PDB file of C-alpha atoms in Angstrom:
ATOM      1  CA  MET A   1      69.943  97.559  78.172  1.00 89.00           C
ATOM      2  CA  GLU A   2      71.773  96.578  75.273  1.00 91.00           C
ATOM      3  CA  LEU A   3      71.786 100.104  74.421  1.00 93.00           C
ATOM      4  CA  ILE A   4      73.076 100.541  77.595  1.00 94.00           C
ATOM      5  CA  ALA A   5      76.447  98.305  77.432  1.00 94.00           C
ATOM      6  CA  ASP A   6      76.229  99.834  73.519  1.00 94.00           C
ATOM      7  CA  ILE A   7      76.647 103.396  74.995  1.00 96.00           C
ATOM      8  CA  LEU A   8      79.350 102.667  77.814  1.00 95.00           C
ATOM      9  CA  LEU A   9      81.507 100.456  75.357  1.00 96.00           C
ATOM     10  CA  ILE A  10      82.203 103.384  73.381  1.00 97.00           C
ATOM     11  CA  ALA A  11      82.524 105.936  75.632  1.00 97.00           C
ATOM     12  CA  GLY A  12      85.427 103.313  77.287  1.00 96.00           C
ATOM     13  CA  ALA A  13      86.387 102.918  73.701  1.00 97.00           C
ATOM     14  CA  ALA A  14      86.572 106.758  73.228  1.00 97.00           C
ATOM     15  CA  ALA A  15      88.571 106.905  76.584  1.00 97.00           C
ATOM     16  CA  ALA A  16      91.441 104.740  75.607  1.00 97.00           C
ATOM     17  CA  ALA A  17      91.618 106.496  72.643  1.00 97.00           C
ATOM     18  CA  PHE A  18      91.759 109.882  74.284  1.00 97.00           C
ATOM     19  CA  TYR A  19      94.638 108.599  77.174  1.00 97.00           C
ATOM     20  CA  CYS A  20      96.833 107.191  73.991  1.00 97.00           C
ATOM     21  CA  ILE A  21      96.916 110.466  72.659  1.00 96.00           C
ATOM     22  CA  VAL A  22      97.585 112.042  75.546  1.00 96.00           C
ATOM     23  CA  LEU A  23     100.689 109.346  76.466  1.00 95.00           C
ATOM     24  CA  SER A  24     101.983 109.642  72.906  1.00 94.00           C
ATOM     25  CA  ARG A  25     102.155 113.367  73.325  1.00 91.00           C
ATOM     26  CA  ARG A  26     104.126 112.811  76.858  1.00 89.00           C
ATOM     27  CA  LEU A  27     106.280 110.589  75.102  1.00 87.00           C
ATOM     28  CA  LYS A  28     107.059 112.608  72.023  1.00 86.00           C
ATOM     29  CA  ARG A  29     108.314 115.802  74.311  1.00 82.00           C
ATOM     30  CA  PHE A  30     109.903 113.319  76.977  1.00 80.00           C
ATOM     31  CA  ASN A  31     112.308 111.670  73.743  1.00 77.00           C
ATOM     32  CA  ASP A  32     112.448 114.754  72.185  1.00 76.00           C
ATOM     33  CA  LEU A  33     116.498 116.112  71.431  1.00 70.00           C
ATOM     34  CA  GLU A  34     116.327 119.503  72.144  1.00 74.00           C
ATOM     35  CA  LYS A  35     113.871 120.148  75.256  1.00 75.00           C
ATOM     36  CA  GLY A  36     113.239 116.778  77.021  1.00 76.00           C
ATOM     37  CA  VAL A  37     115.165 113.772  78.585  1.00 78.00           C
ATOM     38  CA  GLY A  38     116.782 112.689  74.818  1.00 77.00           C
ATOM     39  CA  GLY A  39     118.908 116.078  74.783  1.00 79.00           C
ATOM     40  CA  ALA A  40     120.085 115.276  78.236  1.00 82.00           C
ATOM     41  CA  ILE A  41     121.069 111.967  77.385  1.00 84.00           C
ATOM     42  CA  ALA A  42     122.540 113.157  73.946  1.00 83.00           C
ATOM     43  CA  VAL A  43     124.527 116.087  76.001  1.00 86.00           C
ATOM     44  CA  LEU A  44     125.525 113.812  79.249  1.00 90.00           C
ATOM     45  CA  SER A  45     126.961 111.590  76.068  1.00 92.00           C
ATOM     46  CA  GLY A  46     129.095 113.666  74.496  1.00 92.00           C
ATOM     47  CA  GLN A  47     130.159 115.193  77.808  1.00 95.00           C
ATOM     48  CA  VAL A  48     131.569 111.284  78.357  1.00 96.00           C
ATOM     49  CA  ASP A  49     133.532 111.174  75.270  1.00 95.00           C
ATOM     50  CA  ASP A  50     134.980 114.761  75.854  1.00 96.00           C
ATOM     51  CA  MET A  51     136.041 113.289  79.381  1.00 97.00           C
ATOM     52  CA  THR A  52     136.809 110.167  78.161  1.00 96.00           C
ATOM     53  CA  LYS A  53     139.481 111.776  76.047  1.00 97.00           C
ATOM     54  CA  THR A  54     140.415 114.173  78.814  1.00 97.00           C
ATOM     55  CA  LEU A  55     141.790 111.390  81.274  1.00 97.00           C
ATOM     56  CA  GLN A  56     143.722 109.761  78.052  1.00 96.00           C
ATOM     57  CA  MET A  57     145.611 113.479  77.822  1.00 96.00           C
ATOM     58  CA  ALA A  58     146.148 112.909  81.355  1.00 96.00           C
ATOM     59  CA  GLN A  59     147.162 110.026  81.775  1.00 96.00           C
ATOM     60  CA  SER A  60     149.584 110.069  78.364  1.00 95.00           C
ATOM     61  CA  ALA A  61     150.857 113.356  80.327  1.00 95.00           C
ATOM     62  CA  ALA A  62     151.659 111.312  83.460  1.00 95.00           C
ATOM     63  CA  ASN A  63     153.238 108.447  82.059  1.00 93.00           C
ATOM     64  CA  GLY A  64     155.564 111.240  80.388  1.00 92.00           C
ATOM     65  CA  SER A  65     156.000 113.056  83.334  1.00 94.00           C
ATOM     66  CA  ASN A  66     156.829 109.579  85.422  1.00 94.00           C
ATOM     67  CA  GLU A  67     159.351 109.045  82.627  1.00 92.00           C
ATOM     68  CA  SER A  68     161.175 112.349  82.406  1.00 94.00           C
ATOM     69  CA  LEU A  69     161.304 111.993  86.217  1.00 95.00           C
ATOM     70  CA  GLN A  70     162.684 108.313  86.492  1.00 94.00           C
ATOM     71  CA  GLY A  71     165.099 109.765  83.808  1.00 93.00           C
ATOM     72  CA  LEU A  72     166.726 112.803  86.142  1.00 95.00           C
ATOM     73  CA  THR A  73     166.275 110.441  89.425  1.00 96.00           C
ATOM     74  CA  GLY A  74     168.784 107.854  87.878  1.00 94.00           C
ATOM     75  CA  ARG A  75     170.914 110.813  86.639  1.00 95.00           C
ATOM     76  CA  ALA A  76     171.248 112.225  90.568  1.00 96.00           C
ATOM     77  CA  GLU A  77     172.401 109.099  91.951  1.00 96.00           C
ATOM     78  CA  ASP A  78     174.685 108.588  88.961  1.00 95.00           C
ATOM     79  CA  VAL A  79     175.790 112.745  90.771  1.00 96.00           C
ATOM     80  CA  ALA A  80     176.059 111.472  94.113  1.00 96.00           C
ATOM     81  CA  LYS A  81     178.261 108.642  93.821  1.00 95.00           C
ATOM     82  CA  ARG A  82     180.051 110.572  92.482  1.00 95.00           C
ATOM     83  CA  LEU A  83     180.107 113.373  94.524  1.00 94.00           C
ATOM     84  CA  GLU A  84     180.888 110.653  97.061  1.00 93.00           C
ATOM     85  CA  PHE A  85     183.356 109.568  95.190  1.00 92.00           C
ATOM     86  CA  LEU A  86     185.341 112.886  95.094  1.00 91.00           C
ATOM     87  CA  VAL A  87     184.812 113.693  98.429  1.00 90.00           C
ATOM     88  CA  ALA A  88     186.956 110.200  99.771  1.00 88.00           C
ATOM     89  CA  SER A  89     188.757 110.572  97.323  1.00 88.00           C
ATOM     90  CA  MET A  90     189.810 114.880  99.017  1.00 86.00           C
ATOM     91  CA  HIS A  91     190.742 112.980 102.427  1.00 81.00           C
ATOM     92  CA  ASP A  92     194.001 111.747 100.385  1.00 77.00           C
ATOM     93  CA  LEU A  93     195.080 114.748  99.259  1.00 77.00           C
ATOM     94  CA  PRO A  94     198.157 116.432 102.087  1.00 78.00           C
ATOM     95  CA  HIS A  95     196.581 118.884 103.861  1.00 74.00           C
ATOM     96  CA  VAL A  96     197.940 122.098 103.542  1.00 70.00           C
ATOM     97  CA  SER A  97     197.973 124.647 106.728  1.00 69.00           C
ATOM     98  CA  ASP A  98     199.842 127.777 106.951  1.00 58.00           C
ATOM     99  CA  GLY A  99     200.655 128.476 103.637  1.00 56.00           C
ATOM    100  CA  ASN A 100     201.956 125.524 101.228  1.00 52.00           C
ATOM    101  CA  GLU A 101     203.293 123.350 104.641  1.00 50.00           C
ATOM    102  CA  ALA A 102     201.872 119.737 103.811  1.00 49.00           C
ATOM    103  CA  ARG A 103     201.164 117.286 106.069  1.00 50.00           C
ATOM    104  CA  SER A 104     203.414 115.089 107.429  1.00 49.00           C
ATOM    105  CA  SER A 105     204.456 111.903 104.998  1.00 49.00           C
ATOM    106  CA  THR A 106     202.883 109.377 107.720  1.00 49.00           C
ATOM    107  CA  SER A 107     199.704 109.959 106.942  1.00 52.00           C
ATOM    108  CA  THR A 108     198.341 106.759 106.058  1.00 54.00           C
ATOM    109  CA  PRO A 109     194.288 105.700 104.061  1.00 53.00           C
ATOM    110  CA  GLN A 110     193.696 104.370 107.609  1.00 54.00           C
ATOM    111  CA  ASP A 111     193.949 108.045 109.076  1.00 53.00           C
ATOM    112  CA  ALA A 112     192.117 109.140 106.034  1.00 51.00           C
ATOM    113  CA  ALA A 113     188.745 106.290 107.106  1.00 52.00           C
ATOM    114  CA  PRO A 114     187.880 107.902 109.598  1.00 55.00           C
ATOM    115  CA  GLU A 115     187.101 111.113 108.830  1.00 55.00           C
ATOM    116  CA  ALA A 116     185.473 109.751 105.625  1.00 54.00           C
ATOM    117  CA  SER A 117     183.125 107.956 107.537  1.00 59.00           C
ATOM    118  CA  THR A 118     182.620 110.957 109.808  1.00 61.00           C
ATOM    119  CA  PHE A 119     181.894 112.496 106.896  1.00 58.00           C
ATOM    120  CA  ARG A 120     178.860 110.067 106.094  1.00 61.00           C
ATOM    121  CA  SER A 121     177.454 110.386 109.519  1.00 64.00           C
ATOM    122  CA  ALA A 122     177.406 114.376 108.786  1.00 61.00           C
ATOM    123  CA  ARG A 123     176.131 113.760 105.349  1.00 60.00           C
ATOM    124  CA  HIS A 124     172.976 111.076 106.711  1.00 61.00           C
ATOM    125  CA  ASP A 125     172.651 113.388 109.664  1.00 66.00           C
ATOM    126  CA  ALA A 126     171.656 116.362 107.196  1.00 60.00           C
ATOM    127  CA  ALA A 127     169.593 114.869 105.227  1.00 60.00           C
ATOM    128  CA  ARG A 128     167.578 112.914 108.041  1.00 65.00           C
ATOM    129  CA  THR A 129     166.883 116.610 109.674  1.00 63.00           C
ATOM    130  CA  ALA A 130     166.300 118.043 105.525  1.00 56.00           C
ATOM    131  CA  ALA A 131     163.625 114.900 105.601  1.00 52.00           C
TER     132      ALA A 131
END
């Protein structure tokens, strides 16, 4: 009986050793940097680094574009104010009709005010239809 127990114990130890060898080989293949999951993880890690760099470059380009657009918007607002002032000042000039005749000298700035407001309302209407 003791002999059978020893044989079974040796067989169990041999089976456990064989199982450990098989697991060791599988683990080596699993962690192989060229073919296994270890290689896939290494490739993905490199891709994450590349994507991080690309994202940082895109953010810096977007910030540069934002600053440029803010500058251009500010200039456009200044030009719009200047144009509005110039158009409003055009109403103060004498109106020429039929050659060199000037409008009557009884024209007052109050007469120009309705024309300026008409111009502004027409401009706002045009802006609304364009949008």
